[in-house]
PDB file of C-alpha atoms in Angstrom:
ATOM      1  CA  GLY A   1       0.194   0.287  -0.120  1.00 79.00           C
ATOM      2  CA  LEU A   2       0.865   3.686  -0.239  1.00 83.00           C
ATOM      3  CA  VAL A   3       1.685   5.879   2.288  1.00 84.00           C
ATOM      4  CA  ARG A   4      -0.591   9.014   1.695  1.00 80.00           C
ATOM      5  CA  ASP A   5      -0.984  12.562   3.441  1.00 77.00           C
ATOM      6  CA  SER A   6      -3.534  12.968   6.527  1.00 83.00           C
ATOM      7  CA  GLN A   7      -6.536  13.461   3.908  1.00 83.00           C
ATOM      8  CA  GLY A   8      -5.689  10.713   2.163  1.00 82.00           C
ATOM      9  CA  ARG A   9      -4.159  12.218  -0.975  1.00 86.00           C
ATOM     10  CA  LYS A  10      -1.179  10.457  -2.708  1.00 88.00           C
ATOM     11  CA  MET A  11       1.929  12.532  -1.841  1.00 85.00           C
ATOM     12  CA  SER A  12       3.233  14.756  -5.150  1.00 84.00           C
ATOM     13  CA  LYS A  13       5.125  17.623  -5.582  1.00 84.00           C
ATOM     14  CA  SER A  14       2.541  19.391  -7.625  1.00 83.00           C
ATOM     15  CA  LEU A  15      -0.191  19.380  -4.330  1.00 85.00           C
ATOM     16  CA  GLY A  16       3.080  20.333  -1.922  1.00 83.00           C
ATOM     17  CA  ASN A  17       1.984  17.618   0.595  1.00 84.00           C
ATOM     18  CA  GLY A  18       5.142  15.474   0.601  1.00 84.00           C
ATOM     19  CA  ILE A  19       6.950  14.336   3.839  1.00 86.00           C
ATOM     20  CA  ASP A  20      10.237  14.515   4.235  1.00 89.00           C
ATOM     21  CA  PRO A  21      11.164  11.354   6.190  1.00 90.00           C
ATOM     22  CA  LEU A  22      14.898  13.151   7.322  1.00 95.00           C
ATOM     23  CA  VAL A  23      12.721  16.310   8.710  1.00 93.00           C
ATOM     24  CA  ILE A  24      10.631  14.037  11.027  1.00 93.00           C
ATOM     25  CA  ILE A  25      13.752  11.866  12.143  1.00 95.00           C
ATOM     26  CA  ASP A  26      15.152  15.161  12.987  1.00 95.00           C
ATOM     27  CA  GLN A  27      12.222  16.210  15.073  1.00 94.00           C
ATOM     28  CA  TYR A  28      10.813  13.009  16.539  1.00 95.00           C
ATOM     29  CA  GLY A  29      13.603  10.209  15.909  1.00 94.00           C
ATOM     30  CA  ALA A  30      14.097   7.626  13.285  1.00 95.00           C
ATOM     31  CA  ASP A  31      12.272   4.732  16.036  1.00 96.00           C
ATOM     32  CA  ALA A  32       9.326   6.704  16.233  1.00 95.00           C
ATOM     33  CA  LEU A  33       8.848   6.964  12.211  1.00 94.00           C
ATOM     34  CA  ARG A  34       9.774   3.461  12.151  1.00 93.00           C
ATOM     35  CA  PHE A  35       7.238   2.369  14.846  1.00 94.00           C
ATOM     36  CA  MET A  36       4.412   4.967  13.552  1.00 91.00           C
ATOM     37  CA  LEU A  37       4.713   2.814   9.986  1.00 89.00           C
ATOM     38  CA  ALA A  38       4.910  -0.259  11.358  1.00 90.00           C
ATOM     39  CA  THR A  39       1.665   0.242  13.290  1.00 87.00           C
ATOM     40  CA  GLY A  40      -0.222   1.575  10.804  1.00 72.00           C
ATOM     41  CA  ASN A  41       0.859  -1.227   8.368  1.00 74.00           C
ATOM     42  CA  ALA A  42      -2.181  -3.470   7.239  1.00 76.00           C
ATOM     43  CA  PRO A  43      -1.033  -5.714   4.014  1.00 75.00           C
ATOM     44  CA  GLY A  44      -2.415  -4.303   0.815  1.00 78.00           C
ATOM     45  CA  ASN A  45      -4.031  -1.086   2.527  1.00 83.00           C
ATOM     46  CA  ASP A  46      -2.946   2.468   2.283  1.00 86.00           C
ATOM     47  CA  MET A  47      -2.131   4.351   5.139  1.00 85.00           C
ATOM     48  CA  ARG A  48      -2.235   8.087   6.379  1.00 87.00           C
ATOM     49  CA  PHE A  49       0.988   9.946   7.459  1.00 87.00           C
ATOM     50  CA  ILE A  50      -0.414  11.845  10.483  1.00 85.00           C
ATOM     51  CA  GLU A  51       1.927  13.759  12.676  1.00 88.00           C
ATOM     52  CA  ASP A  52       0.254  13.368  15.847  1.00 90.00           C
ATOM     53  CA  LYS A  53       1.058   9.616  15.402  1.00 91.00           C
ATOM     54  CA  VAL A  54       4.575   9.747  15.487  1.00 93.00           C
ATOM     55  CA  LYS A  55       4.408  12.089  18.350  1.00 94.00           C
ATOM     56  CA  SER A  56       2.714   9.136  20.365  1.00 94.00           C
ATOM     57  CA  SER A  57       5.107   6.916  19.037  1.00 95.00           C
ATOM     58  CA  ARG A  58       7.947   9.256  20.671  1.00 95.00           C
ATOM     59  CA  ASN A  59       5.646   9.219  23.846  1.00 96.00           C
ATOM     60  CA  PHE A  60       6.067   5.776  23.619  1.00 96.00           C
ATOM     61  CA  ALA A  61       9.823   5.448  23.023  1.00 96.00           C
ATOM     62  CA  ASN A  62      10.135   7.762  26.286  1.00 96.00           C
ATOM     63  CA  LYS A  63       7.960   5.121  28.304  1.00 96.00           C
ATOM     64  CA  ILE A  64      10.423   2.592  27.782  1.00 96.00           C
ATOM     65  CA  TRP A  65      13.367   4.991  28.572  1.00 96.00           C
ATOM     66  CA  ASN A  66      12.171   6.065  31.651  1.00 96.00           C
ATOM     67  CA  ALA A  67      10.946   2.096  32.749  1.00 96.00           C
ATOM     68  CA  ALA A  68      14.784   1.364  31.715  1.00 96.00           C
ATOM     69  CA  ARG A  69      15.995   4.108  33.814  1.00 95.00           C
ATOM     70  CA  PHE A  70      13.983   3.402  36.803  1.00 95.00           C
ATOM     71  CA  ILE A  71      15.214  -0.120  36.797  1.00 94.00           C
ATOM     72  CA  MET A  72      19.001   0.510  36.265  1.00 93.00           C
ATOM     73  CA  MET A  73      18.541   2.947  38.916  1.00 93.00           C
ATOM     74  CA  ASN A  74      17.398   0.198  41.539  1.00 91.00           C
ATOM     75  CA  LEU A  75      20.095  -2.323  40.243  1.00 89.00           C
ATOM     76  CA  PRO A  76      23.124  -3.041  42.288  1.00 86.00           C
ATOM     77  CA  ASP A  77      26.565  -2.856  41.028  1.00 83.00           C
ATOM     78  CA  ASP A  78      26.978  -6.154  41.286  1.00 82.00           C
ATOM     79  CA  PHE A  79      23.722  -7.488  39.855  1.00 84.00           C
ATOM     80  CA  LYS A  80      23.311 -10.606  38.006  1.00 79.00           C
ATOM     81  CA  ALA A  81      20.460 -12.462  36.929  1.00 69.00           C
ATOM     82  CA  ASP A  82      20.981 -14.914  33.904  1.00 71.00           C
ATOM     83  CA  LYS A  83      17.484 -16.902  34.782  1.00 80.00           C
ATOM     84  CA  LEU A  84      14.431 -16.667  36.972  1.00 90.00           C
ATOM     85  CA  PRO A  85      14.242 -16.869  40.663  1.00 88.00           C
ATOM     86  CA  GLU A  86      12.021 -19.772  42.086  1.00 86.00           C
ATOM     87  CA  ASN A  87      10.630 -17.745  44.793  1.00 89.00           C
ATOM     88  CA  LEU A  88       8.245 -15.480  42.320  1.00 93.00           C
ATOM     89  CA  ASN A  89       5.021 -13.625  43.818  1.00 93.00           C
ATOM     90  CA  VAL A  90       1.833 -13.682  42.287  1.00 94.00           C
ATOM     91  CA  GLU A  91       2.492 -10.493  40.242  1.00 95.00           C
ATOM     92  CA  ASP A  92       5.848 -11.740  39.200  1.00 95.00           C
ATOM     93  CA  LYS A  93       4.264 -15.057  37.743  1.00 96.00           C
ATOM     94  CA  TRP A  94       1.475 -12.778  36.464  1.00 96.00           C
ATOM     95  CA  VAL A  95       3.744 -10.250  33.974  1.00 96.00           C
ATOM     96  CA  ILE A  96       5.930 -13.655  33.038  1.00 96.00           C
ATOM     97  CA  SER A  97       2.741 -15.778  32.283  1.00 96.00           C
ATOM     98  CA  LYS A  98       1.383 -12.263  29.993  1.00 97.00           C
ATOM     99  CA  PHE A  99       4.682 -12.192  28.187  1.00 97.00           C
ATOM    100  CA  ASN A 100       4.966 -15.891  27.344  1.00 97.00           C
ATOM    101  CA  THR A 101       1.718 -15.357  25.342  1.00 96.00           C
ATOM    102  CA  LEU A 102       2.588 -12.116  24.062  1.00 97.00           C
ATOM    103  CA  ALA A 103       5.774 -14.223  22.875  1.00 97.00           C
ATOM    104  CA  LYS A 104       3.300 -16.999  20.985  1.00 97.00           C
ATOM    105  CA  GLU A 105       0.771 -14.552  19.584  1.00 97.00           C
ATOM    106  CA  VAL A 106       3.589 -11.568  18.022  1.00 97.00           C
ATOM    107  CA  ASN A 107       5.562 -15.189  16.611  1.00 97.00           C
ATOM    108  CA  ASP A 108       2.103 -16.040  15.007  1.00 97.00           C
ATOM    109  CA  ASN A 109       1.278 -12.531  13.683  1.00 95.00           C
ATOM    110  CA  LEU A 110       4.924 -12.184  12.289  1.00 94.00           C
ATOM    111  CA  ASP A 111       4.773 -15.537  10.673  1.00 95.00           C
ATOM    112  CA  LYS A 112       1.633 -14.591   8.868  1.00 92.00           C
ATOM    113  CA  PHE A 113       3.367 -10.666   8.239  1.00 89.00           C
ATOM    114  CA  GLU A 114       1.032  -8.848  10.171  1.00 90.00           C
ATOM    115  CA  LEU A 115       3.372  -6.287  11.445  1.00 90.00           C
ATOM    116  CA  GLY A 116       0.482  -3.943  12.598  1.00 90.00           C
ATOM    117  CA  VAL A 117      -0.973  -6.366  14.772  1.00 93.00           C
ATOM    118  CA  ALA A 118       2.514  -7.597  16.240  1.00 95.00           C
ATOM    119  CA  VAL A 119       3.091  -3.859  17.145  1.00 95.00           C
ATOM    120  CA  SER A 120       0.251  -3.366  18.776  1.00 94.00           C
ATOM    121  CA  LYS A 121       0.088  -6.010  20.934  1.00 96.00           C
ATOM    122  CA  LEU A 122       4.007  -5.034  21.982  1.00 96.00           C
ATOM    123  CA  TYR A 123       2.766  -1.635  22.645  1.00 96.00           C
ATOM    124  CA  ASP A 124      -0.526  -2.708  24.971  1.00 96.00           C
ATOM    125  CA  PHE A 125       2.231  -5.134  26.803  1.00 97.00           C
ATOM    126  CA  ILE A 126       4.654  -2.519  27.568  1.00 97.00           C
ATOM    127  CA  TRP A 127       2.684   0.221  28.183  1.00 95.00           C
ATOM    128  CA  ASP A 128      -0.251  -1.009  30.220  1.00 95.00           C
ATOM    129  CA  ILE A 129       0.969  -4.484  31.888  1.00 95.00           C
ATOM    130  CA  TYR A 130       4.296  -3.682  32.258  1.00 97.00           C
ATOM    131  CA  CYS A 131       4.775   0.007  32.909  1.00 95.00           C
ATOM    132  CA  ASP A 132       1.450   1.011  34.023  1.00 94.00           C
ATOM    133  CA  TRP A 133       1.092  -2.378  36.818  1.00 94.00           C
ATOM    134  CA  TYR A 134       4.264  -4.486  37.309  1.00 96.00           C
ATOM    135  CA  ILE A 135       6.694  -1.734  37.442  1.00 96.00           C
ATOM    136  CA  GLU A 136       4.508   0.170  40.191  1.00 94.00           C
ATOM    137  CA  LEU A 137       3.561  -2.926  41.934  1.00 94.00           C
ATOM    138  CA  THR A 138       7.689  -3.482  42.330  1.00 95.00           C
ATOM    139  CA  LYS A 139       8.166  -0.182  43.657  1.00 94.00           C
ATOM    140  CA  PRO A 140       7.320  -0.766  47.281  1.00 93.00           C
ATOM    141  CA  ARG A 141       8.816  -4.086  47.012  1.00 93.00           C
ATOM    142  CA  ILE A 142      12.225  -1.887  46.112  1.00 93.00           C
ATOM    143  CA  ALA A 143      11.621   0.051  49.019  1.00 91.00           C
ATOM    144  CA  ALA A 144      11.216  -3.007  51.404  1.00 89.00           C
ATOM    145  CA  GLY A 145      14.939  -4.303  50.255  1.00 85.00           C
ATOM    146  CA  GLY A 146      16.158  -8.080  51.062  1.00 86.00           C
ATOM    147  CA  GLU A 147      14.796 -10.976  49.235  1.00 88.00           C
ATOM    148  CA  THR A 148      11.398  -9.769  47.928  1.00 89.00           C
ATOM    149  CA  GLU A 149      13.909  -6.683  45.860  1.00 91.00           C
ATOM    150  CA  ALA A 150      16.164  -9.113  44.426  1.00 90.00           C
ATOM    151  CA  THR A 151      13.226 -11.266  43.256  1.00 93.00           C
ATOM    152  CA  ALA A 152      11.525  -7.866  41.747  1.00 93.00           C
ATOM    153  CA  GLN A 153      14.695  -6.977  40.358  1.00 93.00           C
ATOM    154  CA  ALA A 154      15.585  -9.703  38.748  1.00 93.00           C
ATOM    155  CA  VAL A 155      12.165 -10.109  36.886  1.00 95.00           C
ATOM    156  CA  LEU A 156      12.359  -6.578  35.876  1.00 95.00           C
ATOM    157  CA  VAL A 157      15.502  -7.136  33.718  1.00 95.00           C
ATOM    158  CA  TRP A 158      14.064 -10.752  32.421  1.00 95.00           C
ATOM    159  CA  VAL A 159      10.831  -9.058  31.232  1.00 96.00           C
ATOM    160  CA  MET A 160      12.815  -5.860  29.961  1.00 96.00           C
ATOM    161  CA  LYS A 161      15.365  -7.857  27.906  1.00 95.00           C
ATOM    162  CA  GLY A 162      12.724  -9.988  26.563  1.00 95.00           C
ATOM    163  CA  MET A 163      10.490  -6.794  25.532  1.00 97.00           C
ATOM    164  CA  LEU A 164      13.674  -5.450  23.818  1.00 97.00           C
ATOM    165  CA  LYS A 165      14.282  -8.297  21.790  1.00 96.00           C
ATOM    166  CA  MET A 166      10.718  -8.188  20.431  1.00 97.00           C
ATOM    167  CA  LEU A 167      10.574  -4.679  19.930  1.00 97.00           C
ATOM    168  CA  HIS A 168      14.400  -4.395  18.084  1.00 96.00           C
ATOM    169  CA  PRO A 169      12.813  -4.975  14.575  1.00 95.00           C
ATOM    170  CA  PHE A 170      10.690  -2.033  15.080  1.00 95.00           C
ATOM    171  CA  MET A 171      12.945   0.264  17.071  1.00 96.00           C
ATOM    172  CA  PRO A 172      16.197  -0.597  16.566  1.00 96.00           C
ATOM    173  CA  TYR A 173      18.197   2.483  18.185  1.00 96.00           C
ATOM    174  CA  ILE A 174      16.539   3.190  21.327  1.00 96.00           C
ATOM    175  CA  THR A 175      16.331  -0.804  22.025  1.00 97.00           C
ATOM    176  CA  GLU A 176      20.009  -1.466  21.084  1.00 96.00           C
ATOM    177  CA  GLU A 177      20.880   1.527  23.342  1.00 96.00           C
ATOM    178  CA  ILE A 178      18.983   0.408  26.244  1.00 96.00           C
ATOM    179  CA  TRP A 179      20.668  -3.433  25.846  1.00 95.00           C
ATOM    180  CA  GLN A 180      24.059  -2.157  26.120  1.00 94.00           C
ATOM    181  CA  ALA A 181      22.891  -0.581  29.478  1.00 92.00           C
ATOM    182  CA  LEU A 182      21.653  -3.883  31.191  1.00 91.00           C
ATOM    183  CA  PRO A 183      23.383  -6.602  32.481  1.00 87.00           C
ATOM    184  CA  HIS A 184      23.215  -9.214  29.301  1.00 85.00           C
ATOM    185  CA  GLU A 185      25.333 -11.378  27.767  1.00 83.00           C
ATOM    186  CA  GLY A 186      26.986 -11.300  24.229  1.00 83.00           C
ATOM    187  CA  ASP A 187      27.522  -8.305  22.161  1.00 89.00           C
ATOM    188  CA  TYR A 188      24.288  -6.741  20.396  1.00 93.00           C
ATOM    189  CA  LEU A 189      20.907  -7.187  20.733  1.00 94.00           C
ATOM    190  CA  ILE A 190      20.200  -8.623  17.295  1.00 93.00           C
ATOM    191  CA  ARG A 191      22.225 -11.257  18.093  1.00 93.00           C
ATOM    192  CA  ALA A 192      20.388 -12.128  20.877  1.00 92.00           C
ATOM    193  CA  GLN A 193      18.249 -15.664  21.058  1.00 92.00           C
ATOM    194  CA  TRP A 194      14.524 -14.400  20.174  1.00 95.00           C
ATOM    195  CA  PRO A 195      11.743 -15.156  22.605  1.00 95.00           C
ATOM    196  CA  THR A 196       9.150 -18.187  22.370  1.00 95.00           C
ATOM    197  CA  TYR A 197       6.877 -19.650  24.034  1.00 96.00           C
ATOM    198  CA  ARG A 198       7.552 -22.069  26.826  1.00 94.00           C
ATOM    199  CA  GLN A 199       5.244 -24.157  29.012  1.00 95.00           C
ATOM    200  CA  GLU A 200       6.949 -23.523  32.373  1.00 93.00           C
ATOM    201  CA  PHE A 201       6.578 -19.883  32.202  1.00 94.00           C
ATOM    202  CA  ASP A 202       2.514 -20.716  31.722  1.00 94.00           C
ATOM    203  CA  PHE A 203       1.103 -19.443  35.249  1.00 94.00           C
ATOM    204  CA  ALA A 204      -2.711 -19.578  34.534  1.00 93.00           C
ATOM    205  CA  ALA A 205      -3.771 -19.626  38.279  1.00 94.00           C
ATOM    206  CA  GLU A 206      -1.870 -16.488  38.835  1.00 94.00           C
ATOM    207  CA  GLU A 207      -3.133 -14.853  35.829  1.00 93.00           C
ATOM    208  CA  ARG A 208      -6.502 -15.033  37.153  1.00 94.00           C
ATOM    209  CA  ALA A 209      -5.686 -14.134  40.593  1.00 94.00           C
ATOM    210  CA  MET A 210      -3.725 -10.874  39.618  1.00 94.00           C
ATOM    211  CA  GLU A 211      -6.470 -10.117  36.945  1.00 93.00           C
ATOM    212  CA  ALA A 212      -9.335  -9.877  39.736  1.00 95.00           C
ATOM    213  CA  VAL A 213      -6.805  -7.847  41.530  1.00 93.00           C
ATOM    214  CA  LYS A 214      -6.465  -5.601  38.914  1.00 92.00           C
ATOM    215  CA  ASP A 215     -10.201  -5.306  38.211  1.00 94.00           C
ATOM    216  CA  ALA A 216     -10.710  -4.591  41.800  1.00 95.00           C
ATOM    217  CA  ILE A 217      -8.169  -1.950  41.862  1.00 92.00           C
ATOM    218  CA  SER A 218      -9.860  -0.220  38.718  1.00 92.00           C
ATOM    219  CA  ALA A 219     -13.428  -0.382  39.762  1.00 95.00           C
ATOM    220  CA  VAL A 220     -12.333   1.546  42.797  1.00 94.00           C
ATOM    221  CA  ARG A 221     -10.357   3.906  41.422  1.00 91.00           C
ATOM    222  CA  ALA A 222     -13.473   4.444  38.837  1.00 93.00           C
ATOM    223  CA  ARG A 223     -15.700   5.123  41.884  1.00 95.00           C
ATOM    224  CA  ARG A 224     -14.038   7.293  43.691  1.00 94.00           C
ATOM    225  CA  ALA A 225     -13.334   9.517  40.626  1.00 93.00           C
ATOM    226  CA  GLU A 226     -17.356   9.121  39.980  1.00 94.00           C
ATOM    227  CA  MET A 227     -17.591  10.290  43.950  1.00 94.00           C
ATOM    228  CA  ASN A 228     -15.325  12.843  43.456  1.00 93.00           C
ATOM    229  CA  VAL A 229     -13.147  11.667  46.357  1.00 93.00           C
ATOM    230  CA  PRO A 230      -9.519  13.654  46.595  1.00 90.00           C
ATOM    231  CA  PRO A 231      -6.667  10.797  46.397  1.00 83.00           C
ATOM    232  CA  SER A 232      -5.660  11.813  49.580  1.00 88.00           C
ATOM    233  CA  ARG A 233      -8.761  10.558  51.463  1.00 88.00           C
ATOM    234  CA  LYS A 234      -9.573   6.821  52.111  1.00 85.00           C
TER     235      LYS A 234
END
């Protein structure tokens, strides 16, 4: 398909509606442009170039960057975690199981050349499940220290590295930059082993339990907003 302008018109010199990719890259970054084009991609269909979508992709890159900074700020200098610990909490098994399912679905989508669907699933997992929920759930554990902190750190790094591997074809620059900052084996991210579905990471019971907790928290937040209860009030 063609990349058309925001009004659906074909880009041409006579209309003066062409987009210079180098200008967009200078403003928002190559990763943001690549991600926007991949997100709007459906085989055989035209897509519209909308600058706000590039801004949204840049914000997504910032979200990943800030998540990586949070992890790095809370890792000890001698941190080493080649595999997941055995003493996992419910939320740990939940995010691992969710990522395991994501790996299976994204691989299926890529095999069918459904790039847009694969990217959307990665976006939803990284933004909502990992950043908005799991990182927030680990903050009290990291503050508490001890064994629960070490487990949270290991899971944070393990899932982040898996996300970077799957996002790398779509956002190669930021993912490589973060990969080099995280504890890792090998040299470059492009040579890292691609994530696949693994039966031992399927924690169905913990997923259901955690989803119930999420639903309860979301319901309470919604009701508080409806009743105009200030955040400081119980």
